[in-house]
PDB file of C-alpha atoms and ligand atoms in Angstrom:
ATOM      1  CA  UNK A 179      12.990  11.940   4.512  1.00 50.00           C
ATOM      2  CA  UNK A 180      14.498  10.041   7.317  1.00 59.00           C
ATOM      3  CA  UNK A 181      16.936   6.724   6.251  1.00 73.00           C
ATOM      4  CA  UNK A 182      15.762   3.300   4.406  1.00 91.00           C
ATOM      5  CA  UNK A 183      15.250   0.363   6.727  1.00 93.00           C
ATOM      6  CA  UNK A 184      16.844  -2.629   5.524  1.00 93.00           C
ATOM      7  CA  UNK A 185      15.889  -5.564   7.289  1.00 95.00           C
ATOM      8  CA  UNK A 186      16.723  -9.637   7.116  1.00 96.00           C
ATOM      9  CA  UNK A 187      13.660 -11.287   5.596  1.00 95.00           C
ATOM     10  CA  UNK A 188      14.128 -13.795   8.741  1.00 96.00           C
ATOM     11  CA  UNK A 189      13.412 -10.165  10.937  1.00 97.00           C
ATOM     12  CA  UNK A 190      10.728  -8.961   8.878  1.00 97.00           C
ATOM     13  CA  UNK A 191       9.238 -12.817   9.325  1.00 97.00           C
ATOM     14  CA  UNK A 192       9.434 -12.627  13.450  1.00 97.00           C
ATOM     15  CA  UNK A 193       7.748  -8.953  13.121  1.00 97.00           C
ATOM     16  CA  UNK A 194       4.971  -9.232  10.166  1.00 98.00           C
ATOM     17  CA  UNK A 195       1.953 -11.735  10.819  1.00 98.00           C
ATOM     18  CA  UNK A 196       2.248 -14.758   7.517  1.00 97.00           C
ATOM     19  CA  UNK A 197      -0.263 -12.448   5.750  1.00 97.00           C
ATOM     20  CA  UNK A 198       1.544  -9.202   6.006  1.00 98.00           C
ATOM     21  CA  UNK A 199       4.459 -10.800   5.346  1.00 98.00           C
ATOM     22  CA  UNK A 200       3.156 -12.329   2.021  1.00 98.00           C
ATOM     23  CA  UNK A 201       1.560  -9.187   1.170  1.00 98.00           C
ATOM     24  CA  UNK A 202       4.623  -6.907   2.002  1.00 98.00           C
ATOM     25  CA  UNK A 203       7.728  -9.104   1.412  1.00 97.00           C
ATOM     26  CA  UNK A 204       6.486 -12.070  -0.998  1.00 97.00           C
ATOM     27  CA  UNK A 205       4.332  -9.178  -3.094  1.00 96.00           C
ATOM     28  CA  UNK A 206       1.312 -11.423  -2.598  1.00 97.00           C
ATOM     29  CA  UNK A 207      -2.285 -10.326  -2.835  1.00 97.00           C
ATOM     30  CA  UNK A 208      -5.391 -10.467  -0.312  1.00 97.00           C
ATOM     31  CA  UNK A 209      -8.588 -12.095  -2.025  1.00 97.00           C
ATOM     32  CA  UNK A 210     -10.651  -8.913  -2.857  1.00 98.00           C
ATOM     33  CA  UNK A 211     -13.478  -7.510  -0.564  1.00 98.00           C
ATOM     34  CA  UNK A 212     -11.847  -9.007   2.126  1.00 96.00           C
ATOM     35  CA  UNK A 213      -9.613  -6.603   3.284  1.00 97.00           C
ATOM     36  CA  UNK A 214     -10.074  -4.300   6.698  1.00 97.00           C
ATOM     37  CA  UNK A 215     -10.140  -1.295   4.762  1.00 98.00           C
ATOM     38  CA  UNK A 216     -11.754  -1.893   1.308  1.00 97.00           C
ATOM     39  CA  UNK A 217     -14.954  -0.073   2.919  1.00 96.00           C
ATOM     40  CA  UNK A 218     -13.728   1.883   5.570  1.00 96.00           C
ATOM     41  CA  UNK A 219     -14.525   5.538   5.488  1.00 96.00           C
ATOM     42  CA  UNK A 220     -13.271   6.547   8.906  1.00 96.00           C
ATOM     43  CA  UNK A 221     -10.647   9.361   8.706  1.00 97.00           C
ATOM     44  CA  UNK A 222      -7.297   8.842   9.663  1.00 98.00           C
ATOM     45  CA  UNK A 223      -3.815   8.719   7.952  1.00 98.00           C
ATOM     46  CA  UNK A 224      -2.673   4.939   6.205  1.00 98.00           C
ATOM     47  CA  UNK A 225       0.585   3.732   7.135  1.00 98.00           C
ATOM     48  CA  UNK A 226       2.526   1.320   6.298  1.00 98.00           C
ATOM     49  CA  UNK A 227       1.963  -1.548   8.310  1.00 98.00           C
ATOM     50  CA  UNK A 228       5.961  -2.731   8.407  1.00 97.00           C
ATOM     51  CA  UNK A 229       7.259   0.897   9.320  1.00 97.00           C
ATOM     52  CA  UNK A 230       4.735   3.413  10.566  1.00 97.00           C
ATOM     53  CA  UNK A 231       5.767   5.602   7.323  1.00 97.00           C
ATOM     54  CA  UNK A 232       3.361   7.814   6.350  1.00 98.00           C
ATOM     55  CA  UNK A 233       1.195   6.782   2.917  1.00 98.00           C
ATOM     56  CA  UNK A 234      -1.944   7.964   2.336  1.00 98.00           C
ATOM     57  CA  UNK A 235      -4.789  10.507   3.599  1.00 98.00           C
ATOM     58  CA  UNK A 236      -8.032   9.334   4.167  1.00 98.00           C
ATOM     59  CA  UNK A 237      -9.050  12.126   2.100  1.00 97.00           C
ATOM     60  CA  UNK A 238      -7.911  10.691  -0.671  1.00 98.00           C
ATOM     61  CA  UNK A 239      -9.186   7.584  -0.872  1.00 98.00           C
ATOM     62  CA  UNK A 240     -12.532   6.945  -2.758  1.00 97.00           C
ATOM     63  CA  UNK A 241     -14.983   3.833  -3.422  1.00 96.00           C
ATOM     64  CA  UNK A 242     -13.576   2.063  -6.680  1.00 97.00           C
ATOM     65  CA  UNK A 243     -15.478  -0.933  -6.769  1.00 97.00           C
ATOM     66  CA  UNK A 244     -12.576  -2.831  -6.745  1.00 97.00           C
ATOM     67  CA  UNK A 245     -12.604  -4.489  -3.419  1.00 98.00           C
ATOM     68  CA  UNK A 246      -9.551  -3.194  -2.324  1.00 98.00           C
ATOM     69  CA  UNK A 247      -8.359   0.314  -0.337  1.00 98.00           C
ATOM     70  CA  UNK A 248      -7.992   2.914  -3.388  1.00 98.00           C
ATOM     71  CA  UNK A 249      -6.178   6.064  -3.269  1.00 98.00           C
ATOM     72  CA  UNK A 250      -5.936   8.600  -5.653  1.00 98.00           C
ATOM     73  CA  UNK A 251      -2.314  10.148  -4.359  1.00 98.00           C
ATOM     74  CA  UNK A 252      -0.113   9.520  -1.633  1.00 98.00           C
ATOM     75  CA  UNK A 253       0.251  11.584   1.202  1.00 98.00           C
ATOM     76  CA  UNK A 254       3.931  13.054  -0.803  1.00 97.00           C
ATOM     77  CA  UNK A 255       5.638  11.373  -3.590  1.00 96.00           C
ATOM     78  CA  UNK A 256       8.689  10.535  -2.475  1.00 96.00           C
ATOM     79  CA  UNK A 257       6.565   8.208   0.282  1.00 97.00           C
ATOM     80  CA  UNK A 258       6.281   6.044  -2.036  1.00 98.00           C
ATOM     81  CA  UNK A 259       7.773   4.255  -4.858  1.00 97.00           C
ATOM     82  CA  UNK A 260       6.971   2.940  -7.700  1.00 97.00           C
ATOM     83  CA  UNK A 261       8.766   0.443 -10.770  1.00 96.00           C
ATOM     84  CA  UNK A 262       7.207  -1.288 -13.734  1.00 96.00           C
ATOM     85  CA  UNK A 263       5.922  -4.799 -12.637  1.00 94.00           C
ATOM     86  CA  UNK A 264       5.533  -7.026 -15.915  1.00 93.00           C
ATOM     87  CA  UNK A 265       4.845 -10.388 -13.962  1.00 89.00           C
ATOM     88  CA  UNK A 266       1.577 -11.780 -14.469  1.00 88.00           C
ATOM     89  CA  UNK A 267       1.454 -11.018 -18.354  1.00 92.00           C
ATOM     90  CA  UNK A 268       0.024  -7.719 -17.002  1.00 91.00           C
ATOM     91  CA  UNK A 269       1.683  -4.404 -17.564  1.00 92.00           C
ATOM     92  CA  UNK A 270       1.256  -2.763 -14.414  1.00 95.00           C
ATOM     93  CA  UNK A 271       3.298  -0.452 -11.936  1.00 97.00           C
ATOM     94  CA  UNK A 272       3.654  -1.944  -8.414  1.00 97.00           C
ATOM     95  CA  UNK A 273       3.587   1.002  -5.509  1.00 98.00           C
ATOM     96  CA  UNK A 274       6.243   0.609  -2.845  1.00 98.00           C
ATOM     97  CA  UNK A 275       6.735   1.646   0.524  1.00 98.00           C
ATOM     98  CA  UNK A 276       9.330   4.342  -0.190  1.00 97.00           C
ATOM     99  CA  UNK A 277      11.508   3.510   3.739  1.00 97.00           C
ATOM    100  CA  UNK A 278      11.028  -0.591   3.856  1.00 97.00           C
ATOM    101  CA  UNK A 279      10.632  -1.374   0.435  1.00 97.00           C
ATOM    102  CA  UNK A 280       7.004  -3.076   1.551  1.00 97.00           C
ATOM    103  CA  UNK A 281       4.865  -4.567  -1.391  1.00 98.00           C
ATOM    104  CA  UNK A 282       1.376  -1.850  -0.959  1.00 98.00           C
ATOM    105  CA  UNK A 283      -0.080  -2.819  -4.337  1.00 98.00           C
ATOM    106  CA  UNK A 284      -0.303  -1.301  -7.735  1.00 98.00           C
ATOM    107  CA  UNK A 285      -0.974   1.568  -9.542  1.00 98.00           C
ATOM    108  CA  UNK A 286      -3.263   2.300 -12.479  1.00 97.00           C
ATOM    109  CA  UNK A 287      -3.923   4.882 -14.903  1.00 96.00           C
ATOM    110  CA  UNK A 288      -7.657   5.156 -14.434  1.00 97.00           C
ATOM    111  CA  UNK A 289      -8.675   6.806 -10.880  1.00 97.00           C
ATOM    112  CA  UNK A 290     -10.579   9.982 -10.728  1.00 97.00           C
ATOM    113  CA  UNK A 291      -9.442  13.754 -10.655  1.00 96.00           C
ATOM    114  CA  UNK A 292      -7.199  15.356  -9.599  1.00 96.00           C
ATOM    115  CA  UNK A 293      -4.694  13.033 -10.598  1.00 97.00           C
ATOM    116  CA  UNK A 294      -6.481  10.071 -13.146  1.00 98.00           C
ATOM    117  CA  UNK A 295      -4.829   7.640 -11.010  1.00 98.00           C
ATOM    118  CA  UNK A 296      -6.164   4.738  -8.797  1.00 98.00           C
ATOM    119  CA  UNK A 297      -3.948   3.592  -5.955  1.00 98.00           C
ATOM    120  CA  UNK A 298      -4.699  -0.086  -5.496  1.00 98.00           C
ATOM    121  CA  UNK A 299      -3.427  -0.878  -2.285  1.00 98.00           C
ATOM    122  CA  UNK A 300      -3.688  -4.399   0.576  1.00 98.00           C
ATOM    123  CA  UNK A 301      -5.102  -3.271   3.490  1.00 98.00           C
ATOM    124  CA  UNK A 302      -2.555  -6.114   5.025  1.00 98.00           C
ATOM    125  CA  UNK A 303      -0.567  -3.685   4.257  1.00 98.00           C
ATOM    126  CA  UNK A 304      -1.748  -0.410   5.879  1.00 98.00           C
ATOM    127  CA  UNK A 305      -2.819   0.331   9.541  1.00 98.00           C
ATOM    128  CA  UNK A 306      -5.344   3.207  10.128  1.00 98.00           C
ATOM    129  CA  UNK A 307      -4.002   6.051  12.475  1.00 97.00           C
ATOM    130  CA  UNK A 308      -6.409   8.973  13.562  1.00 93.00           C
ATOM    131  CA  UNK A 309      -4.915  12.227  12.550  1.00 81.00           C
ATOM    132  CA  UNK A 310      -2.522  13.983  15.520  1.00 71.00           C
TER     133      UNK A 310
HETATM  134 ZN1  LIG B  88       7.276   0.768   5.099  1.00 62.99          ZN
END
């Protein structure tokens, strides 16, 4: 696992667009169903949209019903990261980009086998890259 980037929020500003930036710096959330990748089924590896680091396989993500991307495991572990998140008055874990520190979404304890979880994730803040 290559270094953190650590940026100024004035550089992430110049290099996100406003929504990826309020997705992946301000934590913000896209309206549901709205998303580029909420329905997508084309294969490909997810990254993250403010480093190019690797998050999830295509393979892994499933229809939820939710309206936004869902995963049910990252492409490794330590890709991501993940902290308690009690804002809200919810009780949820928020999912990290594990090099920039980018917002994805959240993680809950109800996705399907193998691993009974459900990656919630903004497709703000993902891009779609075909497998090399
Ligand atoms: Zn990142």
């Amino acid at each position: 696992m290559s270094k953190k980037i650590e940026k100024t929020e004035e550089e992430w500003k110049k290099e996100l667009t406003p929504e990826q930036y309020y997705v992946c710096r301000n934590k913000g959330t896209e309206p549901p169903f709205t998303g580029q990748y909420y329905n997508s089924k084309q294969p490909g590896i997810f990254k993250c949209v403010a480093c190019g680091n690797e998050l999830f396989d295509s393979t892994t993500k499933y229809e939820s019903g939710t309206g936004w991307p869902s995963f049910y495991q990252p492409i490794a572990q330590e890709n991501v990261e993940t902290e308690d998140d009690h804002t809200h008055g919810m009780r949820r874990t928020e999912v990290m980009c594990g090099k920039c520190g980018a917002h994805l979404g959240h993680v809950f304890p109800d996705g399907p086998r193998p691993t009974g979880l459900r990656y919630c994730i903004n497709s703000v803040a993902l891009k779609l890259e075909d497998k090399k």
